[in-house]
mmCIF file of C-alpha atoms in Angstrom:
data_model
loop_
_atom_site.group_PDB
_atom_site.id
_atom_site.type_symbol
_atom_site.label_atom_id
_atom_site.label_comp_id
_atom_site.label_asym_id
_atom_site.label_seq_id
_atom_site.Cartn_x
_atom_site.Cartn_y
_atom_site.Cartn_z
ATOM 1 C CA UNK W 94 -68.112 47.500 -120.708
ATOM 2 C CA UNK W 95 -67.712 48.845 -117.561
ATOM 3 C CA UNK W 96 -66.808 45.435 -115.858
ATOM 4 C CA UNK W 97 -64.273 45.182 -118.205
ATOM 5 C CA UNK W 98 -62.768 48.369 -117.812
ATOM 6 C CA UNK W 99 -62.948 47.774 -114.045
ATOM 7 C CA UNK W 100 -61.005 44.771 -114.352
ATOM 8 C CA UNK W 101 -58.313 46.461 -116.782
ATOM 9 C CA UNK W 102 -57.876 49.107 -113.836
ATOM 10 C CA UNK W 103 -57.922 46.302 -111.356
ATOM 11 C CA UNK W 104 -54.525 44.375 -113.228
ATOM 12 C CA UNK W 105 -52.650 47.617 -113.411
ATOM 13 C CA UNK W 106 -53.007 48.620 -109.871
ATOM 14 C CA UNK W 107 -52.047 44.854 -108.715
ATOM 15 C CA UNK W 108 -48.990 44.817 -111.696
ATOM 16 C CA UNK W 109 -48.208 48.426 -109.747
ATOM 17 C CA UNK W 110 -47.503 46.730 -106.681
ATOM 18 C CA UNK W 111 -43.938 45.436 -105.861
ATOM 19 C CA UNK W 112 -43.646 41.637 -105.010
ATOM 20 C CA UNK W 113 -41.810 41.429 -101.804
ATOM 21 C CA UNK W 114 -39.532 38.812 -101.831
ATOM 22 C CA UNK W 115 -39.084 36.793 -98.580
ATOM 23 C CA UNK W 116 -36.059 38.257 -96.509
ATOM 24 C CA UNK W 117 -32.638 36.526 -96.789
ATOM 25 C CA UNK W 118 -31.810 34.471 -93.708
ATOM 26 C CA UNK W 119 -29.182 37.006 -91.136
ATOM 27 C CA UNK W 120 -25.861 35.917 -91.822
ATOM 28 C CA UNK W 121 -24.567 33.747 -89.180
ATOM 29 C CA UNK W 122 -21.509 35.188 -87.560
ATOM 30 C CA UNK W 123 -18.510 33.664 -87.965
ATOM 31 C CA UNK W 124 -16.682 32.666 -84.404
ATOM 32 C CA UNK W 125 -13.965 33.959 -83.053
ATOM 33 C CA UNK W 126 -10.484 33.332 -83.786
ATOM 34 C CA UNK W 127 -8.997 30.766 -80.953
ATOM 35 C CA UNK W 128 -6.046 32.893 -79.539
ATOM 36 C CA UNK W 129 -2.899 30.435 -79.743
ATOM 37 C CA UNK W 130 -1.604 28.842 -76.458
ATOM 38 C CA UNK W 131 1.539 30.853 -74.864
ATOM 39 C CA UNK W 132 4.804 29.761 -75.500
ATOM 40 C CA UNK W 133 6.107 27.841 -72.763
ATOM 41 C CA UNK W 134 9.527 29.259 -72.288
ATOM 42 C CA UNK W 135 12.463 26.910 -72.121
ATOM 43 C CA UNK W 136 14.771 26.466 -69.035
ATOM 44 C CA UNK W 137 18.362 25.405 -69.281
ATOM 45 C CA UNK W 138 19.683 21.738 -68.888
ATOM 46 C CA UNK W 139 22.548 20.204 -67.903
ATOM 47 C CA UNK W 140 24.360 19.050 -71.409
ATOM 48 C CA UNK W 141 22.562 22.579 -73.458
ATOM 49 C CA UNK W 142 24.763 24.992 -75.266
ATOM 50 C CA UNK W 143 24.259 28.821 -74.241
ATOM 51 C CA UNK W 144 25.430 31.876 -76.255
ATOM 52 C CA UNK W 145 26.529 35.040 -74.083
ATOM 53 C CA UNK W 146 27.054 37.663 -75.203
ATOM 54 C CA UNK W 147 27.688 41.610 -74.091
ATOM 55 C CA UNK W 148 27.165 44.189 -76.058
ATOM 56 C CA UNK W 149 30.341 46.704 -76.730
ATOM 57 C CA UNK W 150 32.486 44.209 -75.477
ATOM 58 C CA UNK W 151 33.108 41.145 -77.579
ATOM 59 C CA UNK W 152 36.209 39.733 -75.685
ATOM 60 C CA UNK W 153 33.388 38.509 -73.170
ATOM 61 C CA UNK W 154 31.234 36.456 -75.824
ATOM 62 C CA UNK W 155 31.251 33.073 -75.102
ATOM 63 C CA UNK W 156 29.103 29.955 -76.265
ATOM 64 C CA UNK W 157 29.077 27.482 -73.571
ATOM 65 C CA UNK W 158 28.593 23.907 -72.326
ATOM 66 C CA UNK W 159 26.393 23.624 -69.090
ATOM 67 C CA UNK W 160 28.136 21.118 -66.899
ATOM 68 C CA UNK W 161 26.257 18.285 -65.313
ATOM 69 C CA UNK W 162 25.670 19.907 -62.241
ATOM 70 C CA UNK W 163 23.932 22.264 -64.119
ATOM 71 C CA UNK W 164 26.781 25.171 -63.484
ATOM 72 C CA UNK W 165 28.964 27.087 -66.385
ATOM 73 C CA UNK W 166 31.857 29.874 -65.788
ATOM 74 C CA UNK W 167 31.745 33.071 -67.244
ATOM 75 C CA UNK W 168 34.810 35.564 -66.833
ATOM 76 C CA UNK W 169 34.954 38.017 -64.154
ATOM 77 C CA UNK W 170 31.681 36.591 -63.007
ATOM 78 C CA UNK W 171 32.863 33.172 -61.570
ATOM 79 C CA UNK W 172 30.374 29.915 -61.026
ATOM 80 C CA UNK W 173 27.025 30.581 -62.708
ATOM 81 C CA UNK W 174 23.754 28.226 -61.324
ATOM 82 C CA UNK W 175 21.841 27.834 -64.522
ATOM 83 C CA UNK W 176 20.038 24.252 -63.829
ATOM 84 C CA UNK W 177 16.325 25.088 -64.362
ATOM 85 C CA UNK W 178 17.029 28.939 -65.167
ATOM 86 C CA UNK W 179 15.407 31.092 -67.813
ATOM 87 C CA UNK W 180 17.874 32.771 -70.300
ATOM 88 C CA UNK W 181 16.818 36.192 -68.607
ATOM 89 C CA UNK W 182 17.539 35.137 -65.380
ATOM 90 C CA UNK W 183 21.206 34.774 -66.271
ATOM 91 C CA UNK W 184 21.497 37.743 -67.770
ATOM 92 C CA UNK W 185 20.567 39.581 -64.990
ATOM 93 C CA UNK W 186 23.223 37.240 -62.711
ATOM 94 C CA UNK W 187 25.731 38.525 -65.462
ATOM 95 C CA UNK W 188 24.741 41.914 -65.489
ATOM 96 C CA UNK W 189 25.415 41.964 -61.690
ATOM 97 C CA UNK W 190 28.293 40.069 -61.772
ATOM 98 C CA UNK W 191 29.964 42.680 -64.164
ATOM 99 C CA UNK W 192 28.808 45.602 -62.245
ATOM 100 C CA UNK W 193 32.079 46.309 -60.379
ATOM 101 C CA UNK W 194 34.111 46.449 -63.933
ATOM 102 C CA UNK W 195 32.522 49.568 -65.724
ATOM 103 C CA UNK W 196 32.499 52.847 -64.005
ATOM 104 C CA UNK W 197 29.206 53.768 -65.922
ATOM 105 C CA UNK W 198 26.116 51.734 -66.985
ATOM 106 C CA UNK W 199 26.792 47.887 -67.315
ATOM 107 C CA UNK W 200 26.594 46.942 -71.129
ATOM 108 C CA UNK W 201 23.405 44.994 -72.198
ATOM 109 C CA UNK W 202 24.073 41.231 -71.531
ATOM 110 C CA UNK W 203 21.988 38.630 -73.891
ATOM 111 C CA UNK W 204 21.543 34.936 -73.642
ATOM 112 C CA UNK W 205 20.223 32.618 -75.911
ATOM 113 C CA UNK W 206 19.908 28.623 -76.110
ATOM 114 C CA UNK W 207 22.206 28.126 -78.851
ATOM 115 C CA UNK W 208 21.813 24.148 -78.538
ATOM 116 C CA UNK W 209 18.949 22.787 -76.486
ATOM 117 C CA UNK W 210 20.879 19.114 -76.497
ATOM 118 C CA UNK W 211 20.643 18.366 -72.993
ATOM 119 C CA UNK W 212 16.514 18.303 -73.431
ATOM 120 C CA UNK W 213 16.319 14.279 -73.442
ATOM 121 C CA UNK W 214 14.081 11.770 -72.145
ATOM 122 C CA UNK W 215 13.863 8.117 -72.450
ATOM 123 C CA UNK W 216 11.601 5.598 -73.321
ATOM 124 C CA UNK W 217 11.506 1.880 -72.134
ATOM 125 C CA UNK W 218 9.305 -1.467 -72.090
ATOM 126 C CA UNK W 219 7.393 -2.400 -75.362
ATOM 127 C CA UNK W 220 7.569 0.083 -77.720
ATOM 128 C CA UNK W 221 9.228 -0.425 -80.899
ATOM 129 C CA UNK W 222 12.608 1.407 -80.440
ATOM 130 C CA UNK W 223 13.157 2.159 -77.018
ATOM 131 C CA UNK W 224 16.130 4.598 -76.530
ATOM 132 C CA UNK W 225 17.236 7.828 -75.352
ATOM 133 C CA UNK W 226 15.898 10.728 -77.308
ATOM 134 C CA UNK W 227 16.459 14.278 -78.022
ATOM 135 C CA UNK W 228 14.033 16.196 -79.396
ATOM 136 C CA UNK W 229 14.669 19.888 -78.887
ATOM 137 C CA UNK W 230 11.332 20.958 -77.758
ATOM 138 C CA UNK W 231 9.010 19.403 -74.878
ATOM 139 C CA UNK W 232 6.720 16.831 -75.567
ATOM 140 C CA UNK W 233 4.040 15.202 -73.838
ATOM 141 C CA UNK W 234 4.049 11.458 -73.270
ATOM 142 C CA UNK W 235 2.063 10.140 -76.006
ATOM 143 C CA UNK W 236 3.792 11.927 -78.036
ATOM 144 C CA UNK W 237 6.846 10.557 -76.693
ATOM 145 C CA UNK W 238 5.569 6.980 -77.454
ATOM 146 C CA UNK W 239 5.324 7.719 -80.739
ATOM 147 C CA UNK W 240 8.593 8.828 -81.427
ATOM 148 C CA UNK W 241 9.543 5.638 -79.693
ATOM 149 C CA UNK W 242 8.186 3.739 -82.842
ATOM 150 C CA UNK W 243 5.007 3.511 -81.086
ATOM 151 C CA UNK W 244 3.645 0.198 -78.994
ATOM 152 C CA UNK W 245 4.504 -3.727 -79.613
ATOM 153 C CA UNK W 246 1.121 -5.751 -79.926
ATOM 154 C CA UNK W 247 1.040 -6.636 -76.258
ATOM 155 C CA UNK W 248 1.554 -3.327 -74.681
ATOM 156 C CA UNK W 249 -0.554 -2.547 -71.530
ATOM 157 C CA UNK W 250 -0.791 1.347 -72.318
ATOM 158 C CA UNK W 251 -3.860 1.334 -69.178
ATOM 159 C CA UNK W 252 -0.487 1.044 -67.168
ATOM 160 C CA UNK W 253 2.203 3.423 -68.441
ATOM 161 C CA UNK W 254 4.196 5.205 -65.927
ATOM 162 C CA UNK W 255 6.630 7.891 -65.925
ATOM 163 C CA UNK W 256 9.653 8.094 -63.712
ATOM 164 C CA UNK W 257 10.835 11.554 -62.786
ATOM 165 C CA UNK W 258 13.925 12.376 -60.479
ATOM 166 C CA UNK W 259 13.341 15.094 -58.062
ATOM 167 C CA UNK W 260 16.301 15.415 -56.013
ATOM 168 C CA UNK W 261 17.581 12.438 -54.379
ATOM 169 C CA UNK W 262 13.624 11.301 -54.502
ATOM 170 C CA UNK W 263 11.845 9.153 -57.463
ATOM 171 C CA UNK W 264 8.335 10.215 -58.304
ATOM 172 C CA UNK W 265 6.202 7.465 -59.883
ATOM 173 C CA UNK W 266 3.116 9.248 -62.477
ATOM 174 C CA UNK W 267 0.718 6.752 -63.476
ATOM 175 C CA UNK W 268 -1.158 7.505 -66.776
ATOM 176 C CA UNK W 269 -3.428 5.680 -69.237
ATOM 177 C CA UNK W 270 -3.168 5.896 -72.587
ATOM 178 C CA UNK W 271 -5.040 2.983 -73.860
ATOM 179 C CA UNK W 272 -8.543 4.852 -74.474
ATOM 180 C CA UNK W 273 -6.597 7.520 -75.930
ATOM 181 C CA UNK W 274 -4.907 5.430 -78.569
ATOM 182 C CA UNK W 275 -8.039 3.925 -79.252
ATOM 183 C CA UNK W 276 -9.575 7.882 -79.925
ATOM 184 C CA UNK W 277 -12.119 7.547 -77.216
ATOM 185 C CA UNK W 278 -10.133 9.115 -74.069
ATOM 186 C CA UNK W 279 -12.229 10.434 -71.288
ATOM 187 C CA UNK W 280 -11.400 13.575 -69.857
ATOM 188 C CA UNK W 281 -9.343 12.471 -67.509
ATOM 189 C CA UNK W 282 -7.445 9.914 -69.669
ATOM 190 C CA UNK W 283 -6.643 12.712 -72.003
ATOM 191 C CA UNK W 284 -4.878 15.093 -69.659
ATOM 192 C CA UNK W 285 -2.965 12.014 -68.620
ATOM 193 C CA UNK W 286 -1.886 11.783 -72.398
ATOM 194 C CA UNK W 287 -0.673 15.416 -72.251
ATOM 195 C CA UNK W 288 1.753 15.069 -69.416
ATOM 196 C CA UNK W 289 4.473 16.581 -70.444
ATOM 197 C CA UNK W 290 7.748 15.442 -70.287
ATOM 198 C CA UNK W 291 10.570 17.073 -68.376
ATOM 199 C CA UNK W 292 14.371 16.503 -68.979
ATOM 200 C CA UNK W 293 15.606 13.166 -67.102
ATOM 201 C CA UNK W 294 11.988 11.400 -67.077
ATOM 202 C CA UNK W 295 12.171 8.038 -68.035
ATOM 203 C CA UNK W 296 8.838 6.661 -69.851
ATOM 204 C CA UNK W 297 7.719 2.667 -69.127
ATOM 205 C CA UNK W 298 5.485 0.880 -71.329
ATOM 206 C CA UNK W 299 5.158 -2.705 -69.712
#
């Protein structure tokens, strides 16, 4: 009798007794947001389309060609230089330039890109459709290649070279694209593959 009540006492003091339950695994944290590359800004070419425009005075907004010498002619400023410029750093040759024709503060000047057309590169050798293009925004050279049509059958891509005027001077860039097509570049191989094009280069797939 009393073993038994012993062992009645004994369940209800064990059924008094939480179960623990084994700990849920720490939550894994998640990682952290990649911050997105900067924004390469754009310099002006020879053949683009630039808006000007000063504010309070509309006679003096213009939208205009940049010559091939990379010049334009705003009134009551003369000659501009804008090959290779940033839109900001013709406002503030504008901004100087109108100086001597307001007694007070010179009115805000703004410039924008209204038509990045003369952005162009070319592509030659074997490649599907060689040509001159125009995209609009920069691109590298293998992405240039593609928009070419991509390469014929027998193109050497371990021999692609870009020709780049720089002054009166020709610089030769040798890159190799071939591992990178294939999706095994090495390091090296892939910043080749990100070169990125500048206005006037001419690509060569042989």
């Amino acid at each position: 009798m009393v073993k038994g009540v012993a062992s009645v006492i004994a369940g209800t003091l064990l059924g008094a007794v939480p179960a623990f339950a084994a700990a849920p695994p720490a939550p894994v944290a998640a990682p952290a947001p990649v911050a997105p590359a900067p924004l390469k800004p754009y310099r002006i070419n020879p053949g683009d389309e630039i808006e000007i425009y000063v504010w309070g005075d509309e006679r003096l907004q213009r939208v205009l060609k940049v010559l091939p010498d990379g010049s334009v002619s705003f009134p009551l400023v003369g000659r501009i230089d804008a090959l290779n410029k940033l839109p900001t750093d013709l406002e503030g040759v504008i901004a100087a330039g109108l100086a001597d024709q307001y007694r007070n503060t010179v009115p805000r000047v703004t410039v924008s890109v209204k038509n990045p057309s003369g952005l162009s590169f070319s592509v030659a050798g074997k490649v599907r459709a060689p040509g001159a293009f125009t995209p609009g925004h920069y691109v590298n050279v293998l992405e240039a290649i593609s928009v070419a049509g991509g390469p014929t059958e027998f193109a050497d891509l371990s021999r692609v070279k870009i020709y780049r005027k720089q002054g009166s001077q020709i610089q030769v860039i040798d890159v190799r694209l071939d591992t990178a097509m294939k999706g095994s570049p090495s390091a090296a191989d892939l910043r080749g593959a990100i070169v990125e094009l500048q206005s006037g280069d001419t690509v060569v797939v042989p």
